[in-house]
Amino acid sequence: MGTAVGGGRAVPRYVQIADEIIQQIRAGVLKPGDMVPSESELVERYGVSGGTIRKAMVEVRASGLVDTRHGKGSMVKDRPPVWLRSSDRFRASHRRAGKAAYLAESAQSGATAKVSVLYIGPMEAPEEIADRLGVPAGTQVLARRRLYFRNGVPVETASSYLPWDVVKDIPELFAENPGPGGIYARLEDDGHTFAEFVETLQARPASKAEASELALSPGAPVVHLVRNAVTEAGRVVEVCDTLMAADQFVFEYRIPATD
């Protein structure tokens, strides 16, 4: 039997099987670190073909709840998501307390966080970044590229781009560790007081290279987030281009209901 009828429409059998496996994971029947039953075990359990099980496992992998390795099968992930509270994470009080947003949020989730700096130095601004910074494409900017880990697993890449005329006299921004509160604290120390942070998000499948860098299954969902850091003078003094493993983060936004 290939489908079931519910709510007036046919539900493919592989979708039913995928939903059941996902619910077993979320309910704790399959616990973090457990292996999902093999294809042959699932064929026997559900009385369907191997092709149906393979299609079901595509859906399970797309949920972001399992890690799949060739020749080893699928294992339930042990990575609770970090909550990113947009209305709180970039408060000035956090910077004054020396708290970098990612490290503080990871600690709140009970995870061990680490940041690996991949590159710091000059580069020519790509067109989209230059447009956000309000400079011509190809203008020299300072680039800072990092890879973020939680419990030893890579979960996020982030590349910051800052106008050269802003950063050239702030030596801390050229160091791997810019000091307590991160680069935003150093910018404010230099007189660039922030008015707002503007973020755009897009969910999409990871490219092959992105999946490799973040230790994801091919085509796993990621969130591409780009943020403008805007000063009280109206200038964008940093653009942060971030790629995040979608299953590792929950985004919370507070939206005023009045003018």
Tab-separated table of C-alpha atoms in Angstrom:
chain	number	residue	atom	x	y	z
A	1	MET	CA	0.000	0.000	0.000
A	2	GLY	CA	1.643	3.217	-1.173
A	3	THR	CA	-0.543	5.931	0.328
A	4	ALA	CA	-3.036	6.612	3.071
A	5	VAL	CA	-5.954	8.989	2.899
A	6	GLY	CA	-6.324	11.662	5.525
A	7	GLY	CA	-8.186	14.958	5.463
A	8	GLY	CA	-9.365	14.240	1.929
A	9	ARG	CA	-5.942	13.753	0.353
A	10	ALA	CA	-3.554	10.861	-0.142
A	11	VAL	CA	-0.465	10.860	2.095
A	12	PRO	CA	2.471	8.959	0.582
A	13	ARG	CA	3.576	6.000	2.640
A	14	TYR	CA	7.168	7.232	2.789
A	15	VAL	CA	5.951	10.498	4.350
A	16	GLN	CA	4.033	8.549	7.000
A	17	ILE	CA	7.122	6.500	7.797
A	18	ALA	CA	9.339	9.599	7.951
A	19	ASP	CA	6.858	11.344	10.255
A	20	GLU	CA	6.819	8.345	12.574
A	21	ILE	CA	10.617	8.220	12.796
A	22	ILE	CA	10.791	11.978	13.406
A	23	GLN	CA	8.188	11.707	16.162
A	24	GLN	CA	10.168	8.870	17.766
A	25	ILE	CA	13.199	11.137	17.874
A	26	ARG	CA	11.289	14.108	19.273
A	27	ALA	CA	9.565	11.943	21.872
A	28	GLY	CA	12.862	10.435	23.009
A	29	VAL	CA	12.092	6.904	21.858
A	30	LEU	CA	15.184	7.300	19.702
A	31	LYS	CA	17.625	9.152	21.937
A	32	PRO	CA	20.650	11.312	21.056
A	33	GLY	CA	23.427	9.012	19.926
A	34	ASP	CA	21.053	6.192	18.944
A	35	MET	CA	21.287	4.764	15.441
A	36	VAL	CA	18.162	4.955	13.304
A	37	PRO	CA	17.201	1.363	12.293
A	38	SER	CA	18.868	0.214	9.096
A	39	GLU	CA	17.125	0.138	5.743
A	40	SER	CA	16.622	-3.642	5.963
A	41	GLU	CA	15.161	-3.339	9.468
A	42	LEU	CA	12.758	-0.618	8.349
A	43	VAL	CA	11.745	-2.633	5.256
A	44	GLU	CA	10.833	-5.534	7.522
A	45	ARG	CA	9.093	-3.354	10.100
A	46	TYR	CA	6.900	-1.452	7.654
A	47	GLY	CA	6.491	-4.077	4.936
A	48	VAL	CA	7.522	-1.722	2.144
A	49	SER	CA	10.248	-1.634	-0.500
A	50	GLY	CA	13.768	-0.363	-0.003
A	51	GLY	CA	12.977	2.530	-2.337
A	52	THR	CA	10.154	3.682	-0.057
A	53	ILE	CA	12.470	3.580	2.962
A	54	ARG	CA	15.159	5.520	1.135
A	55	LYS	CA	12.629	8.235	0.264
A	56	ALA	CA	11.486	8.304	3.900
A	57	MET	CA	15.068	8.754	5.091
A	58	VAL	CA	15.506	11.719	2.747
A	59	GLU	CA	12.662	13.368	4.680
A	60	VAL	CA	14.174	12.383	8.036
A	61	ARG	CA	17.540	13.851	7.089
A	62	ALA	CA	15.842	17.048	5.918
A	63	SER	CA	14.434	17.465	9.442
A	64	GLY	CA	17.964	18.134	10.677
A	65	LEU	CA	17.545	15.634	13.527
A	66	VAL	CA	20.056	13.047	12.332
A	67	ASP	CA	23.621	12.905	11.104
A	68	THR	CA	24.229	10.516	8.206
A	69	ARG	CA	27.605	9.088	7.280
A	70	HIS	CA	28.239	6.888	4.248
A	71	GLY	CA	28.504	3.262	5.279
A	72	LYS	CA	27.574	3.980	8.896
A	73	GLY	CA	23.887	4.883	8.772
A	74	SER	CA	22.016	7.702	10.519
A	75	MET	CA	22.506	8.745	14.137
A	76	VAL	CA	20.232	10.956	16.224
A	77	LYS	CA	21.960	14.273	16.865
A	78	ASP	CA	22.876	15.421	20.335
A	79	ARG	CA	22.763	19.154	19.633
A	80	PRO	CA	19.973	21.166	21.302
A	81	PRO	CA	19.444	24.475	19.463
A	82	VAL	CA	20.654	27.858	20.655
A	83	TRP	CA	17.940	30.482	21.055
A	84	LEU	CA	18.826	33.730	19.295
A	85	ARG	CA	16.707	36.467	20.832
A	86	SER	CA	17.027	39.352	18.425
A	87	SER	CA	15.497	41.879	20.810
A	88	ASP	CA	18.109	41.110	23.467
A	89	ARG	CA	21.321	39.685	22.018
A	90	PHE	CA	22.959	42.962	20.949
A	91	ARG	CA	22.078	45.077	23.966
A	92	ALA	CA	24.777	47.571	24.964
A	93	SER	CA	24.624	46.220	28.512
A	94	HIS	CA	25.925	42.861	27.248
A	95	ARG	CA	28.882	44.549	25.568
A	96	ARG	CA	29.649	46.551	28.698
A	97	ALA	CA	29.619	43.274	30.641
A	98	GLY	CA	32.122	41.829	28.173
A	99	LYS	CA	29.708	39.239	26.762
A	100	ALA	CA	29.986	38.213	23.124
A	101	ALA	CA	26.529	37.168	21.888
A	102	TYR	CA	27.342	33.698	20.551
A	103	LEU	CA	29.356	32.574	23.580
A	104	ALA	CA	26.732	33.847	26.026
A	105	GLU	CA	23.842	32.208	24.165
A	106	SER	CA	25.663	28.884	23.866
A	107	ALA	CA	26.402	28.916	27.586
A	108	GLN	CA	22.721	29.510	28.336
A	109	SER	CA	21.863	26.376	26.343
A	110	GLY	CA	24.337	24.312	28.352
A	111	ALA	CA	26.784	23.927	25.460
A	112	THR	CA	30.542	24.391	25.268
A	113	ALA	CA	31.337	27.026	22.660
A	114	LYS	CA	34.515	27.704	20.712
A	115	VAL	CA	35.435	30.170	17.993
A	116	SER	CA	38.127	29.466	15.408
A	117	VAL	CA	39.435	32.467	13.464
A	118	LEU	CA	40.015	31.550	9.815
A	119	TYR	CA	41.144	34.886	8.391
A	120	ILE	CA	41.705	38.499	9.423
A	121	GLY	CA	42.965	41.011	6.913
A	122	PRO	CA	42.254	43.306	3.993
A	123	MET	CA	40.170	42.293	1.006
A	124	GLU	CA	38.210	43.889	-1.805
A	125	ALA	CA	34.540	44.269	-0.885
A	126	PRO	CA	32.200	42.047	-2.940
A	127	GLU	CA	29.425	43.955	-4.689
A	128	GLU	CA	26.615	43.083	-2.248
A	129	ILE	CA	28.784	43.858	0.794
A	130	ALA	CA	30.003	47.109	-0.744
A	131	ASP	CA	26.430	48.149	-1.447
A	132	ARG	CA	25.470	47.562	2.181
A	133	LEU	CA	28.518	49.496	3.414
A	134	GLY	CA	27.845	52.324	0.988
A	135	VAL	CA	31.213	52.084	-0.770
A	136	PRO	CA	32.165	51.203	-4.376
A	137	ALA	CA	32.612	47.516	-5.175
A	138	GLY	CA	36.250	46.503	-4.802
A	139	THR	CA	36.959	49.044	-2.065
A	140	GLN	CA	39.399	47.725	0.534
A	141	VAL	CA	37.699	46.586	3.742
A	142	LEU	CA	38.755	44.577	6.777
A	143	ALA	CA	37.438	41.003	6.674
A	144	ARG	CA	37.147	38.785	9.754
A	145	ARG	CA	36.072	35.184	9.059
A	146	ARG	CA	35.250	32.794	11.894
A	147	LEU	CA	34.002	29.230	12.362
A	148	TYR	CA	31.872	28.620	15.456
A	149	PHE	CA	31.660	25.296	17.297
A	150	ARG	CA	29.245	23.885	19.882
A	151	ASN	CA	30.375	20.815	21.803
A	152	GLY	CA	33.145	20.354	19.256
A	153	VAL	CA	30.814	20.418	16.222
A	154	PRO	CA	30.907	23.266	13.669
A	155	VAL	CA	27.532	25.025	13.513
A	156	GLU	CA	28.104	28.478	12.008
A	157	THR	CA	30.434	30.472	9.779
A	158	ALA	CA	30.526	34.248	9.982
A	159	SER	CA	32.381	36.824	7.917
A	160	SER	CA	32.447	40.439	9.094
A	161	TYR	CA	33.303	43.261	6.703
A	162	LEU	CA	34.247	46.666	8.117
A	163	PRO	CA	35.150	49.948	6.338
A	164	TRP	CA	38.905	50.460	6.304
A	165	ASP	CA	38.709	54.114	7.356
A	166	VAL	CA	36.776	53.031	10.453
A	167	VAL	CA	39.041	50.189	11.556
A	168	LYS	CA	42.548	51.343	10.566
A	169	ASP	CA	43.095	53.085	13.911
A	170	ILE	CA	41.526	50.338	16.073
A	171	PRO	CA	44.323	47.739	16.432
A	172	GLU	CA	42.160	45.341	18.445
A	173	LEU	CA	40.036	44.678	15.357
A	174	PHE	CA	43.061	43.122	13.654
A	175	ALA	CA	43.606	40.671	16.528
A	176	GLU	CA	42.093	37.193	16.808
A	177	ASN	CA	40.573	38.184	20.138
A	178	PRO	CA	39.326	41.789	19.972
A	179	GLY	CA	38.689	41.821	23.716
A	180	PRO	CA	35.653	41.731	26.041
A	181	GLY	CA	32.379	42.339	24.248
A	182	GLY	CA	33.840	41.606	20.813
A	183	ILE	CA	34.206	43.907	17.821
A	184	TYR	CA	31.026	45.860	18.596
A	185	ALA	CA	32.431	46.891	21.967
A	186	ARG	CA	35.674	48.074	20.321
A	187	LEU	CA	33.749	50.066	17.719
A	188	GLU	CA	31.706	51.766	20.427
A	189	ASP	CA	34.885	52.460	22.410
A	190	ASP	CA	36.034	54.380	19.323
A	191	GLY	CA	32.874	56.493	19.265
A	192	HIS	CA	30.686	54.485	16.878
A	193	THR	CA	27.528	54.187	18.990
A	194	PHE	CA	25.001	51.750	17.576
A	195	ALA	CA	21.407	52.674	16.821
A	196	GLU	CA	20.167	49.388	15.372
A	197	PHE	CA	21.045	46.051	13.814
A	198	VAL	CA	19.167	45.087	10.648
A	199	GLU	CA	19.051	41.391	9.755
A	200	THR	CA	17.825	39.542	6.674
A	201	LEU	CA	17.392	35.766	6.700
A	202	GLN	CA	16.966	33.171	3.982
A	203	ALA	CA	16.552	29.416	4.450
A	204	ARG	CA	18.000	27.196	1.720
A	205	PRO	CA	19.842	23.892	1.170
A	206	ALA	CA	23.567	23.888	1.885
A	207	SER	CA	25.963	23.669	-1.036
A	208	LYS	CA	28.411	20.780	-1.065
A	209	ALA	CA	31.229	22.976	0.270
A	210	GLU	CA	29.001	24.516	2.960
A	211	ALA	CA	27.758	21.099	4.085
A	212	SER	CA	31.352	19.910	4.373
A	213	GLU	CA	32.449	22.931	6.393
A	214	LEU	CA	29.534	22.592	8.827
A	215	ALA	CA	29.648	18.755	8.965
A	216	LEU	CA	26.103	18.503	7.565
A	217	SER	CA	24.457	15.947	5.334
A	218	PRO	CA	24.471	17.007	1.653
A	219	GLY	CA	21.583	19.386	0.981
A	220	ALA	CA	20.821	19.887	4.684
A	221	PRO	CA	18.949	23.116	5.472
A	222	VAL	CA	20.926	26.200	6.462
A	223	VAL	CA	19.976	29.759	7.355
A	224	HIS	CA	21.822	32.540	5.537
A	225	LEU	CA	21.718	35.629	7.743
A	226	VAL	CA	23.195	38.997	6.793
A	227	ARG	CA	23.301	41.781	9.384
A	228	ASN	CA	23.999	45.511	9.056
A	229	ALA	CA	25.327	47.240	12.180
A	230	VAL	CA	24.084	50.834	11.952
A	231	THR	CA	25.378	53.709	14.082
A	232	GLU	CA	23.470	56.672	15.447
A	233	ALA	CA	25.055	58.697	12.628
A	234	GLY	CA	23.286	56.405	10.153
A	235	ARG	CA	26.437	54.671	8.911
A	236	VAL	CA	26.798	50.911	8.441
A	237	VAL	CA	30.130	50.119	10.103
A	238	GLU	CA	29.917	46.334	9.818
A	239	VAL	CA	28.200	43.783	7.617
A	240	CYS	CA	28.167	40.254	9.000
A	241	ASP	CA	27.491	37.454	6.508
A	242	THR	CA	26.578	34.310	8.422
A	243	LEU	CA	25.683	30.744	7.481
A	244	MET	CA	24.060	28.652	10.196
A	245	ALA	CA	23.102	24.987	10.476
A	246	ALA	CA	19.306	25.384	10.560
A	247	ASP	CA	18.689	22.725	13.204
A	248	GLN	CA	21.078	24.416	15.631
A	249	PHE	CA	19.314	27.733	16.088
A	250	VAL	CA	15.866	29.032	17.033
A	251	PHE	CA	15.194	32.672	16.118
A	252	GLU	CA	12.983	34.726	18.412
A	253	TYR	CA	11.789	38.192	17.423
A	254	ARG	CA	9.862	40.774	19.413
A	255	ILE	CA	7.689	42.924	17.144
A	256	PRO	CA	5.955	46.038	18.553
A	257	ALA	CA	2.203	46.104	17.934
A	258	THR	CA	1.950	49.910	18.114
A	259	ASP	CA	3.503	52.847	16.259
